Each structure stands twice: as C-alpha cells, then as structure tokens.
XYZ file of C-alpha atoms in Angstrom:
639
model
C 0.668 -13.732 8.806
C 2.994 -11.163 7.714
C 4.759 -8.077 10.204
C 6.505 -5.790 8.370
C 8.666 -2.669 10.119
C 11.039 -2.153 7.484
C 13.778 -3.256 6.979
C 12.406 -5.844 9.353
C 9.668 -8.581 8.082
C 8.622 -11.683 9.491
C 6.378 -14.321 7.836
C 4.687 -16.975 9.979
C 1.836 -19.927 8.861
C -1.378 -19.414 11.474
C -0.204 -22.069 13.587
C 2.973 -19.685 14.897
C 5.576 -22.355 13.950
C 8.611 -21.593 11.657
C 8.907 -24.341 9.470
C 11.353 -22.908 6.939
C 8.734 -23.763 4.565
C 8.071 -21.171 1.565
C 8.617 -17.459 2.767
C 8.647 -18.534 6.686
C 11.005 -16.890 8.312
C 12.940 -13.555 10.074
C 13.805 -11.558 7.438
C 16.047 -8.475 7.708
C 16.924 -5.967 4.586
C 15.566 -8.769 2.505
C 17.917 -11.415 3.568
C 16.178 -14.504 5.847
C 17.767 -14.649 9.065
C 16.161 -16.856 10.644
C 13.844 -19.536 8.904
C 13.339 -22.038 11.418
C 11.314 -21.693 14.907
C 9.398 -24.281 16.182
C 8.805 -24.969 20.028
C 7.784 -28.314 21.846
C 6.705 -28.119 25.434
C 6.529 -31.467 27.404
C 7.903 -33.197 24.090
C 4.974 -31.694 22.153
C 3.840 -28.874 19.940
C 0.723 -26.844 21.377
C -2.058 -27.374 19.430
C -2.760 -23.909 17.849
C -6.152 -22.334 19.010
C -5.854 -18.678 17.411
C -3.536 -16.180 15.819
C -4.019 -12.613 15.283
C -2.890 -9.375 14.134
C -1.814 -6.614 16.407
C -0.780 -4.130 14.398
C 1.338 -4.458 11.519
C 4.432 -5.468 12.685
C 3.725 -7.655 15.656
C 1.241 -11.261 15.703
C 0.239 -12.840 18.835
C -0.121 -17.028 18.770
C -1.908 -18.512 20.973
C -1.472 -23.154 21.628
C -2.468 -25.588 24.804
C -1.200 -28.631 25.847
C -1.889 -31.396 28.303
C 1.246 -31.997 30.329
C -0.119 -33.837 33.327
C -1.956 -37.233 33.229
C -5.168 -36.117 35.290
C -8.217 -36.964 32.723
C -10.667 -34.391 31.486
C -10.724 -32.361 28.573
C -9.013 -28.912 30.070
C -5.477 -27.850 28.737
C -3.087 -27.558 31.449
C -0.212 -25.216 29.669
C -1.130 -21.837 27.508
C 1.439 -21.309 25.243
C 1.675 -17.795 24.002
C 3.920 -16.456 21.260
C 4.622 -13.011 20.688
C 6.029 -12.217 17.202
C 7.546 -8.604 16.069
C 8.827 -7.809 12.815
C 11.951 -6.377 14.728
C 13.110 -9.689 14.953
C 12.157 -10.332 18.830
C 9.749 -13.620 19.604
C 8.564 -14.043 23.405
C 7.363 -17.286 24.219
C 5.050 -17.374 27.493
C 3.841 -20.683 29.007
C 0.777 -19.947 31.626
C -0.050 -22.544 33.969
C -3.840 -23.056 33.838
C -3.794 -25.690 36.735
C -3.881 -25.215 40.758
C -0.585 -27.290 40.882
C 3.343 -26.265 40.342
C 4.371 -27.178 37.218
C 7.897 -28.104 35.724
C 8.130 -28.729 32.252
C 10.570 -28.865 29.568
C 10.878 -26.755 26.384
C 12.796 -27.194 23.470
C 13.321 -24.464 20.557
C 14.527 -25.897 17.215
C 16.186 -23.184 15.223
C 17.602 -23.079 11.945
C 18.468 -20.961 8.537
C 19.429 -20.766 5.021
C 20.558 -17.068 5.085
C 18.865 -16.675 1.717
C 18.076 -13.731 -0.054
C 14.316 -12.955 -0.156
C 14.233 -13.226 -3.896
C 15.427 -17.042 -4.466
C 13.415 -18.091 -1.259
C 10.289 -16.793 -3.184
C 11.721 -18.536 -6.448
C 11.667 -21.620 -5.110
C 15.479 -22.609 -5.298
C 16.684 -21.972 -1.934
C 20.024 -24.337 -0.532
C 20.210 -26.465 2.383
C 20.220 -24.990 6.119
C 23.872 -23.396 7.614
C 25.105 -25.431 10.234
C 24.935 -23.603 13.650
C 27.455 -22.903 16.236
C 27.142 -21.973 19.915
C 27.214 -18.060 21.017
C 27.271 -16.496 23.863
C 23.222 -17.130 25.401
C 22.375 -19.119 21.760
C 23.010 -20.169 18.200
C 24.918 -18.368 15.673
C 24.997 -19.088 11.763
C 27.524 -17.926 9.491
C 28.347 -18.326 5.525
C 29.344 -15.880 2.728
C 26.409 -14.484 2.109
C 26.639 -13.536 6.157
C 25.626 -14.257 9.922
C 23.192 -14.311 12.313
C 22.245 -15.117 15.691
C 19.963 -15.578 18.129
C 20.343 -15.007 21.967
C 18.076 -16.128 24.560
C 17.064 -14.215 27.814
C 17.297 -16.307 30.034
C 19.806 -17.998 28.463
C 19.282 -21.975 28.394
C 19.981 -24.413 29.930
C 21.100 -26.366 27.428
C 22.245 -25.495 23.296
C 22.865 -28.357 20.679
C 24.422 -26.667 17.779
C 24.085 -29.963 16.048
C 20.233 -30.173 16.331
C 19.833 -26.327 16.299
C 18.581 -26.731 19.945
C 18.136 -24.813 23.192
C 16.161 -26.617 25.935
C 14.796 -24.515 29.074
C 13.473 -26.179 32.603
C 11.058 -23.623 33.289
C 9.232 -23.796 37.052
C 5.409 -22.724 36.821
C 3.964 -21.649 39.376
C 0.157 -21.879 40.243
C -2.016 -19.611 37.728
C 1.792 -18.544 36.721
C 3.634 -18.290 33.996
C 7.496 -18.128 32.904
C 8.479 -16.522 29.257
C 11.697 -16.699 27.211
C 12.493 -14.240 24.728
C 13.924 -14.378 21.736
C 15.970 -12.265 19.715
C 17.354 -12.572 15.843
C 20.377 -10.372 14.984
C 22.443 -9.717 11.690
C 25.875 -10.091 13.075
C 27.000 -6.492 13.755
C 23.696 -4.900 13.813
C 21.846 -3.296 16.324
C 18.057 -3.638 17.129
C 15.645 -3.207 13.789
C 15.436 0.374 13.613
C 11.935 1.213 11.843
C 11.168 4.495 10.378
C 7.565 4.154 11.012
C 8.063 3.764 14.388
C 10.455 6.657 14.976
C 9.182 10.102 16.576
C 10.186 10.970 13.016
C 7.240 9.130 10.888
C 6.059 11.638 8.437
C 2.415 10.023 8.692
C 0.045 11.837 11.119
C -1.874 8.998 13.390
C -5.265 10.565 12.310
C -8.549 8.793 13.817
C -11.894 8.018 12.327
C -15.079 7.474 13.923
C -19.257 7.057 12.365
C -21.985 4.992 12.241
C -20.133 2.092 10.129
C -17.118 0.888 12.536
C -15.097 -0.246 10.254
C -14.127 3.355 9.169
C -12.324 3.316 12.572
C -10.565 -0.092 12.158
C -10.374 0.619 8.013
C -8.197 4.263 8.794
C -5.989 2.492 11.627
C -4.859 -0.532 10.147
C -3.946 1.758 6.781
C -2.169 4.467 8.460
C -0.070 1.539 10.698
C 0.483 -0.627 7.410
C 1.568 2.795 5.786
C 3.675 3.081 8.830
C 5.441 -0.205 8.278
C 6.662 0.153 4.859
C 8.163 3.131 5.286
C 11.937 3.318 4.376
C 14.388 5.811 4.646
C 16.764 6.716 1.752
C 20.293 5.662 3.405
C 22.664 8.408 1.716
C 19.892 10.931 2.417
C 18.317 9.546 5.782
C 15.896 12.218 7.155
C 13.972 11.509 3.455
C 11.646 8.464 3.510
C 9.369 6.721 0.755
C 7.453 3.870 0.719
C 8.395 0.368 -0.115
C 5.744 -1.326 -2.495
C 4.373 -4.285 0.018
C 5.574 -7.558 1.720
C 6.559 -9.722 1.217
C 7.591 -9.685 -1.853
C 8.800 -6.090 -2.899
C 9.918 -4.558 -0.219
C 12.268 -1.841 -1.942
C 11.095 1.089 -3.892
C 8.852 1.102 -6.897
C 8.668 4.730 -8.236
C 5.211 4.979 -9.576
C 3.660 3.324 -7.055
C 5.577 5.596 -4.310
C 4.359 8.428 -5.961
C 1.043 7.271 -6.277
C 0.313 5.932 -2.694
C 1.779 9.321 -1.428
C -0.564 11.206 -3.447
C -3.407 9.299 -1.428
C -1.486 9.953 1.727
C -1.858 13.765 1.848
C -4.091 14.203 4.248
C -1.800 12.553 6.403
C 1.237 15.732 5.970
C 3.355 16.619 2.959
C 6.520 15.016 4.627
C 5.669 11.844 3.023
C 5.269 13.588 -0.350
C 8.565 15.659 0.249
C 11.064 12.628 1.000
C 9.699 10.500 -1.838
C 9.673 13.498 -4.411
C 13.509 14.689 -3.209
C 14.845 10.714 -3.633
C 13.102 10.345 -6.870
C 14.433 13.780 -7.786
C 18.084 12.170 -7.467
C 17.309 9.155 -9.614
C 16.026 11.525 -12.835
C 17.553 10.771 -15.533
C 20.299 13.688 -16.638
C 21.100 12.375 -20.167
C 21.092 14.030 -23.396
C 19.209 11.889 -25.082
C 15.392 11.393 -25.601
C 15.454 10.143 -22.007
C 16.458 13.115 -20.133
C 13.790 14.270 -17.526
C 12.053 10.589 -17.176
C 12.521 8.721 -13.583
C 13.182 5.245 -14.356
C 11.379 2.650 -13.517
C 10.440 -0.906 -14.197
C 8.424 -2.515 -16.941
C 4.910 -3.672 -15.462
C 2.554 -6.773 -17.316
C -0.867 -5.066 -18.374
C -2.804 -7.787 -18.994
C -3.541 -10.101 -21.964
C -4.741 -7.381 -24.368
C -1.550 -5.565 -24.448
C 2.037 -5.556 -24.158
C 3.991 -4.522 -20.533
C 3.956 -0.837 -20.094
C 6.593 1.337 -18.669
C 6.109 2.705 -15.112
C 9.209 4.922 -15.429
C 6.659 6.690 -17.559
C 3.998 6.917 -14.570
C 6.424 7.861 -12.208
C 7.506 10.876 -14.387
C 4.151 12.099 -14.889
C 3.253 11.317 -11.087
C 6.234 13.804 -10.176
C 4.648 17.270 -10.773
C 1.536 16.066 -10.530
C 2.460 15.256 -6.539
C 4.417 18.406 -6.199
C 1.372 20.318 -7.745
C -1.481 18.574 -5.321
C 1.172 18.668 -2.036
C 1.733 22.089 -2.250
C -1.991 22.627 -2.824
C -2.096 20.275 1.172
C 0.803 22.537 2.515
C 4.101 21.786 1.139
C 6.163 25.033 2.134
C 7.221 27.297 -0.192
C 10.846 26.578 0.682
C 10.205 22.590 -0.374
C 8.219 23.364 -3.697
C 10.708 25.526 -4.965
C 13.596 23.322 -4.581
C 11.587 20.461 -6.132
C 10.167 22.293 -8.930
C 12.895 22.050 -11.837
C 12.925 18.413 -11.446
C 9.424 18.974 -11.965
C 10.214 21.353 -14.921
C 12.309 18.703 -16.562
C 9.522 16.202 -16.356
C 7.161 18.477 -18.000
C 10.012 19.155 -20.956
C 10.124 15.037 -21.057
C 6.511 15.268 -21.765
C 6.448 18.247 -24.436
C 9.749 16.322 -26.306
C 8.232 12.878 -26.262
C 4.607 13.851 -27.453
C 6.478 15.768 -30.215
C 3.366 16.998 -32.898
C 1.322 14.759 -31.945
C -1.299 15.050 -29.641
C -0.585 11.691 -27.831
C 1.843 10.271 -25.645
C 2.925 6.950 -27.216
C 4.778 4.028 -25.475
C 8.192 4.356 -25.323
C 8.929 0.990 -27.396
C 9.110 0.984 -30.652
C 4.972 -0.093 -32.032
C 3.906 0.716 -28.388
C 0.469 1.166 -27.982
C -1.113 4.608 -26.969
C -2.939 3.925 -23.473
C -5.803 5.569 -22.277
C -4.471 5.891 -19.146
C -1.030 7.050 -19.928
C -3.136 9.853 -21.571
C -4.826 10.458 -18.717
C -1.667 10.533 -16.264
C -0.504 13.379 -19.187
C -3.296 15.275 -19.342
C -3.462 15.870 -15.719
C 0.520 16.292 -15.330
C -0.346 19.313 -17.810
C -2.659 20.905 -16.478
C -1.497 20.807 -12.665
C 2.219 21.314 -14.241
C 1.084 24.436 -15.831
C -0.816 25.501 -12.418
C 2.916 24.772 -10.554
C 4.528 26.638 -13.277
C 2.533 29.672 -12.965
C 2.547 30.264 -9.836
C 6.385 30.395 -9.554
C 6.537 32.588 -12.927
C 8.187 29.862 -14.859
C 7.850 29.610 -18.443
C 5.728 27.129 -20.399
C 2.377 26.947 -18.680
C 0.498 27.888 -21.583
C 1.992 25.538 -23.932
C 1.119 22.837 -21.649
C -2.336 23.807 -21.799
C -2.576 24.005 -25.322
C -1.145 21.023 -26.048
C -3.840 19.413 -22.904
C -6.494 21.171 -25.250
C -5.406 19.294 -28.244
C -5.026 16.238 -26.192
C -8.905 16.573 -25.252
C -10.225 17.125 -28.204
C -8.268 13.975 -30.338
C -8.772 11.719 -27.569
C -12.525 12.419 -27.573
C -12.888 11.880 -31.209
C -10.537 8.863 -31.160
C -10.924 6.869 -27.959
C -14.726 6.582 -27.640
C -16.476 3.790 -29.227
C -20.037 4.275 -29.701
C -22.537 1.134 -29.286
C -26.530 0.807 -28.067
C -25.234 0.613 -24.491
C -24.571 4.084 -25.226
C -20.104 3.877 -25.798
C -17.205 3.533 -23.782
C -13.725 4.518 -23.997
C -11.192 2.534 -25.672
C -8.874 0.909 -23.510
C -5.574 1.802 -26.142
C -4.879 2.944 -29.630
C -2.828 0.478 -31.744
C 0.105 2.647 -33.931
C -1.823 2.475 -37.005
C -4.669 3.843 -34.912
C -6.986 1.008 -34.474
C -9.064 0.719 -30.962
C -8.316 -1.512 -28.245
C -12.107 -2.088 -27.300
C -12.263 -3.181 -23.982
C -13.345 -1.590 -20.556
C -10.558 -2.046 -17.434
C -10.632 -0.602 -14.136
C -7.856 1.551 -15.877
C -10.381 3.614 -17.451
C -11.085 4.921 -13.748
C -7.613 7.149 -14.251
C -10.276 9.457 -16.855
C -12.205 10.717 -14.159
C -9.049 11.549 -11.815
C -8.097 14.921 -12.915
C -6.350 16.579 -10.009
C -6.584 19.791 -7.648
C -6.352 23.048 -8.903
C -6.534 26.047 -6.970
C -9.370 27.152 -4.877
C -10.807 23.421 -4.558
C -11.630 22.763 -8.251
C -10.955 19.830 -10.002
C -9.440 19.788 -13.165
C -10.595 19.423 -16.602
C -11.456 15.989 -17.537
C -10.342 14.265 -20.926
C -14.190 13.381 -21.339
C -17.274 15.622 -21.976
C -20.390 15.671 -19.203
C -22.232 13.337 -21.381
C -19.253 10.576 -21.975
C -18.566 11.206 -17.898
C -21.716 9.970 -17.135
C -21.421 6.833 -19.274
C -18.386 6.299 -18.390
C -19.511 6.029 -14.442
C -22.940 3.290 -15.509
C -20.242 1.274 -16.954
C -18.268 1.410 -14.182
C -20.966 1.440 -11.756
C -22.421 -2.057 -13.678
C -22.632 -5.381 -12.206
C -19.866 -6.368 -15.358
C -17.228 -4.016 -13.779
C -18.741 -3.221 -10.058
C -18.226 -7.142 -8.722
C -20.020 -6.493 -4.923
C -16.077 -6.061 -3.547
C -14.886 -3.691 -4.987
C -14.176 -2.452 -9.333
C -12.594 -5.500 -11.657
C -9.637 -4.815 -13.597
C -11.565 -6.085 -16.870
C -15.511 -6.397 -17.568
C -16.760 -9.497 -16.782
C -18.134 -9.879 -20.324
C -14.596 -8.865 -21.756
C -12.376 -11.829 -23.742
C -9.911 -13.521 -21.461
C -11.508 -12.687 -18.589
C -10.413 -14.080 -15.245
C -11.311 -13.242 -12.123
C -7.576 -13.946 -10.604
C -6.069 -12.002 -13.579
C -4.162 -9.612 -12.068
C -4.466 -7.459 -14.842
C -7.229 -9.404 -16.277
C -10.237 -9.576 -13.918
C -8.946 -9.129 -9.722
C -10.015 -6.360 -7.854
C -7.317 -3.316 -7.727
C -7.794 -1.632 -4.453
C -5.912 1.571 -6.098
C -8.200 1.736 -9.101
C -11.300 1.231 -6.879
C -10.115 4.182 -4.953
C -9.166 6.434 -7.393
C -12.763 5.544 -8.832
C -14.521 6.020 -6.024
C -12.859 9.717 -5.297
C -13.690 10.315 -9.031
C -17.370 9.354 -8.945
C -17.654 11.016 -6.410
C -16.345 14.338 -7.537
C -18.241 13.973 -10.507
C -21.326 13.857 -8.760
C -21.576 10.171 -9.620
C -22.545 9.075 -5.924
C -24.515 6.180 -6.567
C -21.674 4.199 -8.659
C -19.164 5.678 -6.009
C -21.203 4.836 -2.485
C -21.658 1.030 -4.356
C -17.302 0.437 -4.889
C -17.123 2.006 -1.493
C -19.508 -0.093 0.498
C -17.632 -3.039 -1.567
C -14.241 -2.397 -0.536
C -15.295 -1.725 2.877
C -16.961 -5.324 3.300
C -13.488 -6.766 1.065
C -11.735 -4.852 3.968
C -13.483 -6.597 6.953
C -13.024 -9.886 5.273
C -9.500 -9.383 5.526
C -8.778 -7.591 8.958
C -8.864 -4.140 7.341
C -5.354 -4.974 5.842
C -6.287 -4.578 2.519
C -4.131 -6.916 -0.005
C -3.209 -4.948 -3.317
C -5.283 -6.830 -5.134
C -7.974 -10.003 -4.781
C -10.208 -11.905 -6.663
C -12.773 -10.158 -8.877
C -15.275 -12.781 -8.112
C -19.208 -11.437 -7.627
C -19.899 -11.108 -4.100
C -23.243 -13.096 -2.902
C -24.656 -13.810 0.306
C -22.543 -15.157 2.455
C -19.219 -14.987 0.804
C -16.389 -13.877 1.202
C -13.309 -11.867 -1.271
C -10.636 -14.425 -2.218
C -7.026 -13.492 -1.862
C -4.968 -13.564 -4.654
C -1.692 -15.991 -3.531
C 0.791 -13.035 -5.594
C -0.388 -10.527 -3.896
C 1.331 -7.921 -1.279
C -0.480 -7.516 2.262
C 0.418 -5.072 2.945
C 0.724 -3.083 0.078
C 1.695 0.809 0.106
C -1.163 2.116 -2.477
C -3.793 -0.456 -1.597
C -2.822 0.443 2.676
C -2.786 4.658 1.302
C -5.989 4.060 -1.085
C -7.890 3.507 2.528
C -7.191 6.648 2.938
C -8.347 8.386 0.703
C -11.528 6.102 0.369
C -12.708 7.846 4.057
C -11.270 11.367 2.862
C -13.034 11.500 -0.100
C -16.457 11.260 1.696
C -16.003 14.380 3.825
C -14.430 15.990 0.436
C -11.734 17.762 1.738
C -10.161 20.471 -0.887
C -7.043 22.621 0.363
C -6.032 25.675 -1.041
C -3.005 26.482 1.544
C -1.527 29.106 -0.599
C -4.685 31.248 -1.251
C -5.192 30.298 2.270
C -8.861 27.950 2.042
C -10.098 24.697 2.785
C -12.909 23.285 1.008
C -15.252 20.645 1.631
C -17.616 18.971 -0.355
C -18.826 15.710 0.916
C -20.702 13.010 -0.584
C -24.276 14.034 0.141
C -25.699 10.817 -0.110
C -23.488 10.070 3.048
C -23.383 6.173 2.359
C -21.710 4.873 5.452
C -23.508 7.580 7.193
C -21.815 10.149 9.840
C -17.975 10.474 9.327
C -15.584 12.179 11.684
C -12.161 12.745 10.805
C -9.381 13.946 13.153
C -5.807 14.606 13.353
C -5.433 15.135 9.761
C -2.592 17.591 8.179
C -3.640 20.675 6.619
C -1.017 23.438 6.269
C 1.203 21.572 8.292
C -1.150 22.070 11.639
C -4.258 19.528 13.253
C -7.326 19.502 10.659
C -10.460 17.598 11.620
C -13.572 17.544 9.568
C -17.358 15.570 10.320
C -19.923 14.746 7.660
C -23.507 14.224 9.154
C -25.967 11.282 8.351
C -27.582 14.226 5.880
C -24.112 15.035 4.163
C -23.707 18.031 5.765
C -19.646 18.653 6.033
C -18.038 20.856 8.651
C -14.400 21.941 9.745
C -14.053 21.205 13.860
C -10.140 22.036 13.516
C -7.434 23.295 11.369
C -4.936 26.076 10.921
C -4.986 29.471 12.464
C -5.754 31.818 9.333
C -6.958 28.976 7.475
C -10.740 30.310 5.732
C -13.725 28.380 4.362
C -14.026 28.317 0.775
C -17.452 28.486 -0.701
C-alpha cells in the first residue's frame, strides 16, 4: 500500500501496522522518517478487516477488537486508521457497543532515519534511540531528525520503549481519534505539487458503457498528480518523478515520455519538464554536446544495457514538436527550440554517413527502436524547424529518407509467417532476430501538422505484419503486449525486459494500431490492459507478469516494480484518448478526430481536457462516431 505526494511517500503492509520491516515506513525526500507504527488497544492489535486506496496519497485501515468480556461474536471497538503520504496518521476508535467505554491505547514508534536507497538494499542499521518533545518523540543522528507530535498530546511518552499511551473515554456509538503527525526537524507540512492550485495536470473526467474508463482516467491523472516534483532552483517548473517507491527522482527519458502521453492533460507539464531538461544538456565540445544525460537501462538478455540519455535526447524535440502541435504558446516553443536545435545537431553528428544511429559504446548494437525514436525526432524536428525558419529541416528529412529505406532492406527478416523486424543490428551487421514489445516504437511516428501522422520506418505491407505479430497470442498475452514472444529464447514471463507486460509499450501499441487502422490487434491490448487495470485498483504498476490470461485469473505483480509509475499512470491516458482520436493542430487553428470505429469499450466521453490552453471535451458513440462538445473559441474542425 503505497501514498505518494512527493516529496512525501508512505509504505504500509495491508494490515496498517508499521513494522519497520522492508520499505515500511514515512518517508520524506527519500529519507525514512518514521519506520515504526504499530497501535494496541486494550493490550491488543485490531485484527485487520480491510484496507483501501483513496486516492494516491492517502489509505484508509480498517481493525476490531473485543475489549469487554460479554460473549458473542460482535467486535466491540472499530479501529480506523487514516494514512496520508504528507506524513499525518489519524487513528479513530468507534465504540460499536450501547455502553461507555474506557480503554487504553498504546503507539509504539520508532526509526532508522535511513536513506531510501540502503533500506531497499537490504543493509539498513539499528533503530535511533528516541527522546521526549514537546506533545511526542523526537529522533536525532547525523544523517538528521525527526519527530512526531500527538494531538491530543498523551498521557503518557516512554522514550525508552518508543511509547505514547492515551486513556481515551468512548462514548455510546462514539468515537475518540488521535492524530498523528511525522516532521523532518525544521520543516513545515509536506508541501505537494500535485496538490497545489498550481498542478499543471487538468482533472479531466471520463464516462461510457465500460466503467472502468471512469475509475481507469481518475486514478491515472491522481497517480500523475502524486509524482509530480518541482525543480527547486527553478520552482514554478515541475516534471515527473519515475514511480514509488523506488525511484522517486527524475529519470529523463521516461519524463519525457510520460509527458508526451500527458498532453491532453495541458502543455504545462510538457513545458516544466522540457525547460529543466533544457538546463541539464550537455554544453561540451566534444561528441557529446547536445545529448541530455541519462542513465544506462538493462534491455534484456539478448543485448547489452542501452543508454537512455540517448532517448531522452531524441524525446526532446520530439515533445516540443507534438506540445506545440496541443498548444504550447509561441512564447514557450521559441525559447525551447535551440535546445531542441542542438539535439537535432547531436543526431546529424552522431549518425555521421551512415544511415543509422549506433549505440554510443564502443561495438554497441544498432536498435530498432533507437531508430525509430530517430526517425521520428527527424521528421517532427524538421516540422519544428520549419515553422520557425530555422535551418536544417531538409537535411533531416533526407537523412529520415535514407534511414527508411536501409532499415527496410536491413531490419526485416523474411520467414513463412510472412517476416518481422529485427529486434537490433550487431556492428558487423548481423540480425538480432527476435520480436519485443519494443518493436511497438515502429508504428509510433508522431503528429505532424493538420492531424497526420508521420511517416513510418515500415511499408503498408510490413505495417500490417508487423500488427498480426503483435496482435498474436505469442506477443498479445490476454493483459496486455509481452516484452518478448512467448516462443522467443530466454523467455520469462517476469523478465522485465524478457517476457512482463510494459504498460508504456502496450500503450504506445495500442495508439499505433490504432492509427494504422489496425483496430482489431489494438481493441484486443486495450481490453487487456483494461481488465490488468481492474485487477489492480486502476493503479497500473509499470510493469507485471506476461503470463496468458485464462478464466478466472488474475495479472501477477512483478515484486520490482513501481506503483505508481509516471509512464505506466500517463500511458492510461492516452489508452482512453486514443479511442476518441483526438489530433490538434493549434497553430493552423484545427482539431481533429478520428476515433476507433470499431468502438471496443463502446461509448466514450471525454471532458475537461486541454486543447489550446482552454476546456476540450470530445464523445465517441457505440457506432464510432466522434464529436467535439467543447473546446477553444476559434478552434475549427479538421476534415
């Protein structure tokens, strides 16, 4: 059970008790403030009947006791916890009897003041001994303090123990409460972005037939919501973190990519991640100069870790491109475009003669979908370029032309089940020949001007192979698209890389079946995530296992995986979006929609989307008929 309001994250088992086992605990900037919480009422712990989700940064436990000696089987105490990621717990006892009630309650509290990073390793220290402060328990060492007050304050605190003991009078059918609240010495209150007046994320609604649309767009825009950070030299800029619990700070690529989903949600999103990326581009004068670094990410068993500083820096004017397209303003694009133009010159250096762009380590593979990520950085790059009068557009587009027609000849594999792509080229130009849920980045070419999609790497006829395979029980596993064919060597369905279910890649594949015409393969992944999203509350993990859904069963988590998670959380987003098929042209002043016809969860509404910066809502009927209820004054229809 995990609420996250960055910087603010709390991890709880289902019962509601801190144990200061594993990743239990208050955590605050990534630093455990408090790791132990565990009540006893009458001497005993409730015995947990339920614990839920409300929202994503608050859970609500729910125990009962027997406290007096009357037989029958009816609890006598409900003991309700109320848990917020802001590092507030209220405890509530009700009385369920006709009788007064006084009972006793104890609060054991404790913490290691660890850093989220060796709690998750495994080598964490013994507890800090506690002191008594002011209404509570205060813990200090060198790595810092916290505290805990207590409203109303007890009656009694045993630093020794960790304790604070309450005599709390219940009234008939009453109840009495005692709050809670975990500090960093010297801080205030959590202060959460996504909570702020100031979110950049529009609170759009969903309704239709299937309800989980409804819960699906909620829980995603509130998860969004809760990762949000701000950049603290630059504060009114905010990205997303990647997920909780485990990396809550920034991870470039995937920023860019989960705000790419986001747009129909407002360009401010887009605009604070692309300006604090823009600060971290590298300046140098070497062969580096224009990339945004970034991490090096494990790709599976086939081949080596990849770079994602080489993602990020193809994301870049690929995001600027698209949210100008959903109503960046002028002013915005303009400022972010030669960080934009340097990215582009990274790509046109580092591809050099050759019509591929190669890993950046020496014997690095050439990946289909790092030539995929080019290819559509081109193309929109030139668009962006054009528009502004900048040089270089058409040199982009030659070199995408060259890129199209190598990769065709090079990367497809023929075989009687008609071909597929290869997964990577080795450097003496051998094919990688398997099929990954990476191959899904081929058919996600980007927005162009006037609602068109751009070119695609692959031909019609390769396109429509491309979506069987992808569309086949070997990659299509009932939940949602595997990360490697079930048929494929070292499959696993856990494989993270290997075999799980990427909610991101069964997005993007789903929005690119789709605008292929591929509805069939796309309404299939997007029934499947749908179902993977009910199993788990609508908070969809980043990942799961890839095992083949039957009847009766159910997705299983993977135990590495972040929930939430900032693309899997923004991919929900654009799972619902892509069936009404929205298409903005804000500069040339059009909208475009073009649903999925086959309508496969049946009617869709969308409201209190961003187009242009103003209120867009959009239906699609049971017959996958698409129409525009709301949006910006001056804003036309495109055909």
């Amino acid at each position: 059970m995990i609420c996250v309001a960055l910087p603010g994250l709390v991890v709880s088992s289902e019962n509601g008790q801190l144990t200061g086992q594993g990743l239990e605990g208050f955590y605050r900037a990534g630093r455990r403030l408090l790791s132990r919480c565990q009540v006893r009422v009458a001497g005993r712990e409730p015995l947990a009947v339920q614990a839920r989700m409300h929202g994503a940064d608050r859970a609500r436990f729910v125990g009962t006791l027997r406290v007096c000696p009357s037989p029958g089987p009816d609890p006598d105490v409900i003991v309700e916890r109320t848990r917020h990621a802001d590092g507030t717990e209220r405890i509530t006892l009700n009385n369920a009897t006709s009788r007064p009630l006084r009972v006793p309650v104890e609060v054991a509290l404790g913490t290691d003041l660890a850093p989220l990073g060796v709690i998750a390793s495994g080598v964490t220290g013994p507890e800090v001994s506690a002191s008594v402060h002011d209404c509570g328990l205060r813990w200090s060492s060198p790595a810092g303090t916290s505290y805990v007050t207590a409203d109303p304050p007890p009656a009694d605190a045993l630093a020794s123990a960790g304790l604070l003991r309450w005599e709390l009078d219940l009234p008939p059918g009453g109840a009495a409460s005692v709050e809670l609240r975990v500090r960093l010495d010297g801080a205030g209150p959590v202060r959460a972005v996504g909570r702020a007046a100031t979110s950049p994320l529009a609170v759009a609604r969903a309704t239709g037939d299937d309800p989980g649309v409804e819960a699906l767009l909620r829980t995603s825009i509130d998860d969004l919501q809760g990762l949000l950070l701000r950049d603290p030299a630059h504060p009114t800029d905010t990205h997303l973190a990647a997920g909780a619990p485990w990396r809550c700070g920034l991870a470039p690529a995937e920023a860019l990519a989960a705000a790419r989903m986001a747009l129909p949600l407002g360009t401010r999103l887009a605009m604070g991640t692309l300006r604090t990326l823009a600060r971290a581009q590298r300046t140098t004068s070497d062969k580096q100069r224009g990339m945004i670094p970034g991490p090096r990410r494990d790709a599976g068993g086939h081949l080596p870790p990849g770079c994602t500083g080489t993602e990020a820096t193809l994301f870049f004017p690929t995001l600027l491109a698209e949210a100008r397209r959903w109503g960046l303003p002028e002013r915005e694009t303009d400022e972010l475009l030669p960080t934009a133009e340097r990215c582009l010159t990274w790509l046109r250096i580092a591809v050099g003669d050759g019509p591929y762009l190669c890993d950046a380590q020496p014997g690095g593979p050439v990946r289909c979908e790092t030539q995929a990520h080019a290819h559509r950085a081109a193309l929109l790059g030139a668009d962006l370029l054009d528009a502004y009068g900048r040089p270089g557009g058409g040199e982009l587009r030659d070199w995408a032309r060259a890129l199209r027609a190598a990769f065709r000849e090079d990367f497809w594999l023929d075989d009687p089940g008609g071909g597929r792509p290869a997964a990577a080229l080795t450097t003496d130009g051998r094919p990688v020949p398997y099929i990954g849920s990476a191959a899904a980045h081929l058919l996600d070419t980007g927005l162009l001007g006037g609602g068109e999609h751009a070119q695609g790497l692959l031909d019609r006829v390769r396109t429509e192979q491309l979506a069987r395979l992808l569309g086949s029980p070997a990659m299509d596993s009932g939940w949602g698209l595997r990360g490697l064919g079930l048929k494929e060597a070292g499959y696993n369905p856990f494989a993270h890389r290997g075999g799980a279910v990427r909610v991101q890649e069964t997005a993007v594949a789903v929005a690119g079946l789709a605008a292929a015409g591929y509805e069939r393969e796309a309404g299939s992944l997007l029934r499947g995530i749908l179902a993977a999203a009910e199993a788990f509350g609508y908070r969809l993990p980043e990942m799961y296992a890839g095992e083949q859904r039957t009847d009766g069963s159910a997705p299983l988590p993977h135990p590495a995986a972040s929930r939430p998670a900032a693309t899997a959380a923004a991919a929900g987003v654009l799972l619902l979006t892509t069936l009404v098929g929205i298409r903005p042209d804000v500069p040339a002043g059009t909208v475009t929609l073009r649903p999925v016809r086959s309508a496969p969860l049946g009617e869709v509404g969308l409201t209190g989307l961003r187009v242009a910066g103003a209120p867009f809502s959009a239906r699609v009927s049971r017959l996958g008929l698409a129409m525009v209820e709301e949006a910006a004054a001056g804003l036309q229809l495109g055909v």
